[in-house]
Amino acid sequence: MMERIRQALKNPSLRARLLMALAALAACALLLGAQGDQGGMTSEEKRLSRALSSVSGAGNVRVTLYYAPKDGAFSSAAQRPVGAVAVAQGAGDIAVRLNLTQALMRLLDLDAQSVLVLTMEEGTR
């Protein structure tokens, strides 16, 4: 079973779709679980969230990072992120969305397909 999964992940198109699906799931989890605190976030996610919240027009930003599977589980232990989702109050503005996407791409050395920036639901902090 694991060998089949490894073979399937070698397909760039399938890998990109999987990352997008994971990003969408993460965004849903962020929106459903977003409270005033930042509990459950790693120190790197908190640091990125604070930095991106200072981007002009971004407002409050929450970042979730994704790491390559290690022994069948997603883990952040000494791994480089392979994807990022940012949910931002100001992401409805295309210029803000582009600035946040470019910042995450450069800070994390990711390509555009690995970064998703979504608009935060009103009333969510």
C-alpha atoms as an extended CHARMM CRD file, in Angstrom:
* protein
*
       125  EXT
         1         1  MET       CA              0.0000000000        0.0000000000        0.0000000000  PROA      1               0.0000000000
         2         2  MET       CA              2.7490000000        2.4700000000        0.9330000000  PROA      2               0.0000000000
         3         3  GLU       CA              4.5970000000        1.6330000000       -2.2820000000  PROA      3               0.0000000000
         4         4  ARG       CA              1.4800000000        2.4760000000       -4.3070000000  PROA      4               0.0000000000
         5         5  ILE       CA              1.2230000000        5.8060000000       -2.5180000000  PROA      5               0.0000000000
         6         6  ARG       CA              4.9050000000        6.5510000000       -3.1630000000  PROA      6               0.0000000000
         7         7  GLN       CA              4.4710000000        5.7690000000       -6.8630000000  PROA      7               0.0000000000
         8         8  ALA       CA              1.3660000000        7.9530000000       -7.0860000000  PROA      8               0.0000000000
         9         9  LEU       CA              3.1730000000       10.8700000000       -5.4020000000  PROA      9               0.0000000000
        10        10  LYS       CA              5.8350000000       10.8080000000       -8.1150000000  PROA      10              0.0000000000
        11        11  ASN       CA              3.2180000000       12.2000000000      -10.5000000000  PROA      11              0.0000000000
        12        12  PRO       CA              3.6590000000       16.0320000000      -10.3210000000  PROA      12              0.0000000000
        13        13  SER       CA              0.0250000000       16.6950000000      -11.2310000000  PROA      13              0.0000000000
        14        14  LEU       CA             -1.2980000000       14.3780000000       -8.5260000000  PROA      14              0.0000000000
        15        15  ARG       CA              1.1600000000       15.7810000000       -5.9800000000  PROA      15              0.0000000000
        16        16  ALA       CA              0.0170000000       19.3520000000       -6.7460000000  PROA      16              0.0000000000
        17        17  ARG       CA             -3.6380000000       18.3490000000       -6.3860000000  PROA      17              0.0000000000
        18        18  LEU       CA             -2.8920000000       16.6270000000       -3.0950000000  PROA      18              0.0000000000
        19        19  LEU       CA             -1.1520000000       19.7410000000       -1.7570000000  PROA      19              0.0000000000
        20        20  MET       CA             -4.0960000000       21.9040000000       -2.8080000000  PROA      20              0.0000000000
        21        21  ALA       CA             -6.5480000000       19.5060000000       -1.1440000000  PROA      21              0.0000000000
        22        22  LEU       CA             -4.4750000000       19.5580000000        2.0460000000  PROA      22              0.0000000000
        23        23  ALA       CA             -4.3260000000       23.3390000000        1.8920000000  PROA      23              0.0000000000
        24        24  ALA       CA             -8.1060000000       23.5650000000        1.5110000000  PROA      24              0.0000000000
        25        25  LEU       CA             -8.5910000000       21.2160000000        4.4720000000  PROA      25              0.0000000000
        26        26  ALA       CA             -6.2030000000       23.2910000000        6.5320000000  PROA      26              0.0000000000
        27        27  ALA       CA             -8.0390000000       26.4670000000        5.6390000000  PROA      27              0.0000000000
        28        28  CYS       CA            -11.3130000000       24.9000000000        6.7380000000  PROA      28              0.0000000000
        29        29  ALA       CA             -9.7240000000       23.7820000000        9.9980000000  PROA      29              0.0000000000
        30        30  LEU       CA             -8.3580000000       27.2690000000       10.5650000000  PROA      30              0.0000000000
        31        31  LEU       CA            -11.7070000000       28.8820000000        9.9130000000  PROA      31              0.0000000000
        32        32  LEU       CA            -13.5980000000       26.4340000000       12.0960000000  PROA      32              0.0000000000
        33        33  GLY       CA            -11.0700000000       26.4540000000       14.9150000000  PROA      33              0.0000000000
        34        34  ALA       CA             -9.9130000000       30.0540000000       14.7710000000  PROA      34              0.0000000000
        35        35  GLN       CA            -10.3590000000       31.7080000000       18.1350000000  PROA      35              0.0000000000
        36        36  GLY       CA             -8.7860000000       34.8410000000       19.6010000000  PROA      36              0.0000000000
        37        37  ASP       CA             -5.7790000000       32.8450000000       20.7810000000  PROA      37              0.0000000000
        38        38  GLN       CA             -3.2280000000       31.1260000000       18.6220000000  PROA      38              0.0000000000
        39        39  GLY       CA             -3.2410000000       27.8360000000       20.4940000000  PROA      39              0.0000000000
        40        40  GLY       CA             -1.9950000000       24.8260000000       18.6090000000  PROA      40              0.0000000000
        41        41  MET       CA              0.2670000000       26.8530000000       16.3450000000  PROA      41              0.0000000000
        42        42  THR       CA              3.9810000000       26.1520000000       16.1920000000  PROA      42              0.0000000000
        43        43  SER       CA              6.4030000000       28.9140000000       17.0850000000  PROA      43              0.0000000000
        44        44  GLU       CA              7.2790000000       29.2520000000       13.3800000000  PROA      44              0.0000000000
        45        45  GLU       CA              3.6030000000       29.6300000000       12.4420000000  PROA      45              0.0000000000
        46        46  LYS       CA              3.1180000000       32.2500000000       15.1710000000  PROA      46              0.0000000000
        47        47  ARG       CA              6.2290000000       34.1390000000       14.0120000000  PROA      47              0.0000000000
        48        48  LEU       CA              5.0570000000       34.1160000000       10.3770000000  PROA      48              0.0000000000
        49        49  SER       CA              1.5250000000       35.1300000000       11.3880000000  PROA      49              0.0000000000
        50        50  ARG       CA              2.8330000000       38.1250000000       13.3410000000  PROA      50              0.0000000000
        51        51  ALA       CA              5.1660000000       39.1780000000       10.5230000000  PROA      51              0.0000000000
        52        52  LEU       CA              2.5250000000       38.8800000000        7.7930000000  PROA      52              0.0000000000
        53        53  SER       CA             -0.0580000000       40.7130000000        9.9220000000  PROA      53              0.0000000000
        54        54  SER       CA              2.1730000000       43.7670000000        9.6400000000  PROA      54              0.0000000000
        55        55  VAL       CA              1.8970000000       43.8020000000        5.8250000000  PROA      55              0.0000000000
        56        56  SER       CA             -0.0900000000       46.8560000000        4.7220000000  PROA      56              0.0000000000
        57        57  GLY       CA             -3.7650000000       45.9390000000        4.3780000000  PROA      57              0.0000000000
        58        58  ALA       CA             -3.3550000000       42.3380000000        5.5520000000  PROA      58              0.0000000000
        59        59  GLY       CA             -5.0170000000       42.7200000000        8.9430000000  PROA      59              0.0000000000
        60        60  ASN       CA             -4.9930000000       39.6290000000       11.1410000000  PROA      60              0.0000000000
        61        61  VAL       CA             -3.1750000000       36.6810000000        9.4920000000  PROA      61              0.0000000000
        62        62  ARG       CA             -2.9860000000       33.0300000000       10.5770000000  PROA      62              0.0000000000
        63        63  VAL       CA             -0.4640000000       30.7200000000        8.9290000000  PROA      63              0.0000000000
        64        64  THR       CA             -0.4110000000       26.9260000000        8.8630000000  PROA      64              0.0000000000
        65        65  LEU       CA              2.6200000000       25.0620000000        7.5320000000  PROA      65              0.0000000000
        66        66  TYR       CA              2.7390000000       21.5760000000        6.0250000000  PROA      66              0.0000000000
        67        67  TYR       CA              5.6970000000       19.2420000000        6.0150000000  PROA      67              0.0000000000
        68        68  ALA       CA              6.5720000000       16.2220000000        3.8630000000  PROA      68              0.0000000000
        69        69  PRO       CA              5.3690000000       12.8950000000        5.2370000000  PROA      69              0.0000000000
        70        70  LYS       CA              7.9340000000       11.2440000000        7.4640000000  PROA      70              0.0000000000
        71        71  ASP       CA              7.3090000000        7.6070000000        8.2690000000  PROA      71              0.0000000000
        72        72  GLY       CA              3.6870000000        7.8990000000        7.1900000000  PROA      72              0.0000000000
        73        73  ALA       CA              2.8100000000       10.9200000000        9.3360000000  PROA      73              0.0000000000
        74        74  PHE       CA              2.9620000000       14.6700000000        8.8590000000  PROA      74              0.0000000000
        75        75  SER       CA              5.4950000000       16.0780000000       11.2840000000  PROA      75              0.0000000000
        76        76  SER       CA              7.4000000000       19.3310000000       11.6830000000  PROA      76              0.0000000000
        77        77  ALA       CA             10.4070000000       17.8000000000       13.4330000000  PROA      77              0.0000000000
        78        78  ALA       CA             13.5100000000       19.1760000000       11.6670000000  PROA      78              0.0000000000
        79        79  GLN       CA             11.8040000000       19.3030000000        8.2960000000  PROA      79              0.0000000000
        80        80  ARG       CA             11.4280000000       22.0300000000        5.7020000000  PROA      80              0.0000000000
        81        81  PRO       CA              7.8450000000       23.0970000000        4.9430000000  PROA      81              0.0000000000
        82        82  VAL       CA              6.3750000000       21.8400000000        1.6500000000  PROA      82              0.0000000000
        83        83  GLY       CA              3.2160000000       23.9530000000        1.8040000000  PROA      83              0.0000000000
        84        84  ALA       CA              1.6210000000       26.9160000000        3.5350000000  PROA      84              0.0000000000
        85        85  VAL       CA             -1.8990000000       28.2660000000        3.9980000000  PROA      85              0.0000000000
        86        86  ALA       CA             -2.4910000000       31.8140000000        5.1870000000  PROA      86              0.0000000000
        87        87  VAL       CA             -5.9250000000       33.1110000000        6.1480000000  PROA      87              0.0000000000
        88        88  ALA       CA             -5.9330000000       36.9090000000        6.2280000000  PROA      88              0.0000000000
        89        89  GLN       CA             -8.5600000000       39.5720000000        6.8500000000  PROA      89              0.0000000000
        90        90  GLY       CA             -7.2900000000       41.6570000000        3.9310000000  PROA      90              0.0000000000
        91        91  ALA       CA             -6.8330000000       38.8210000000        1.4270000000  PROA      91              0.0000000000
        92        92  GLY       CA             -9.9250000000       39.9680000000       -0.4760000000  PROA      92              0.0000000000
        93        93  ASP       CA             -7.6700000000       42.6470000000       -1.9660000000  PROA      93              0.0000000000
        94        94  ILE       CA             -5.6980000000       41.0280000000       -4.7920000000  PROA      94              0.0000000000
        95        95  ALA       CA             -2.6040000000       43.1620000000       -4.0840000000  PROA      95              0.0000000000
        96        96  VAL       CA             -2.5700000000       42.0460000000       -0.4320000000  PROA      96              0.0000000000
        97        97  ARG       CA             -3.0970000000       38.4200000000       -1.4800000000  PROA      97              0.0000000000
        98        98  LEU       CA             -0.1870000000       38.6680000000       -3.9290000000  PROA      98              0.0000000000
        99        99  ASN       CA              2.0860000000       40.2890000000       -1.3210000000  PROA      99              0.0000000000
       100       100  LEU       CA              1.3020000000       37.5730000000        1.2260000000  PROA      100             0.0000000000
       101       101  THR       CA              1.8030000000       34.8020000000       -1.3510000000  PROA      101             0.0000000000
       102       102  GLN       CA              5.1570000000       36.2180000000       -2.4450000000  PROA      102             0.0000000000
       103       103  ALA       CA              6.2910000000       36.6820000000        1.1440000000  PROA      103             0.0000000000
       104       104  LEU       CA              5.5020000000       33.0650000000        2.0300000000  PROA      104             0.0000000000
       105       105  MET       CA              7.1540000000       31.8120000000       -1.1610000000  PROA      105             0.0000000000
       106       106  ARG       CA             10.3790000000       33.6630000000       -0.3940000000  PROA      106             0.0000000000
       107       107  LEU       CA             10.4750000000       33.1100000000        3.3590000000  PROA      107             0.0000000000
       108       108  LEU       CA              9.8270000000       29.3680000000        3.0310000000  PROA      108             0.0000000000
       109       109  ASP       CA             11.4410000000       28.7450000000       -0.3840000000  PROA      109             0.0000000000
       110       110  LEU       CA              8.1580000000       27.4190000000       -1.8210000000  PROA      110             0.0000000000
       111       111  ASP       CA              6.6750000000       27.6280000000       -5.3100000000  PROA      111             0.0000000000
       112       112  ALA       CA              3.3460000000       29.3280000000       -6.0150000000  PROA      112             0.0000000000
       113       113  GLN       CA              1.4600000000       26.0080000000       -6.1410000000  PROA      113             0.0000000000
       114       114  SER       CA              2.4820000000       25.2820000000       -2.5610000000  PROA      114             0.0000000000
       115       115  VAL       CA              1.0770000000       28.5070000000       -1.0960000000  PROA      115             0.0000000000
       116       116  LEU       CA             -2.6020000000       29.2970000000       -0.6160000000  PROA      116             0.0000000000
       117       117  VAL       CA             -3.8490000000       32.6380000000        0.7390000000  PROA      117             0.0000000000
       118       118  LEU       CA             -7.5210000000       32.8640000000        1.6660000000  PROA      118             0.0000000000
       119       119  THR       CA             -9.7950000000       35.6070000000        2.9600000000  PROA      119             0.0000000000
       120       120  MET       CA            -10.6090000000       35.3350000000        6.6600000000  PROA      120             0.0000000000
       121       121  GLU       CA            -14.2750000000       35.1080000000        7.5810000000  PROA      121             0.0000000000
       122       122  GLU       CA            -15.5750000000       38.3100000000        9.1530000000  PROA      122             0.0000000000
       123       123  GLY       CA            -15.6940000000       38.2040000000       12.9170000000  PROA      123             0.0000000000
       124       124  THR       CA            -12.8400000000       35.6700000000       13.0750000000  PROA      124             0.0000000000
       125       125  ARG       CA             -9.6840000000       36.6750000000       14.8980000000  PROA      125             0.0000000000
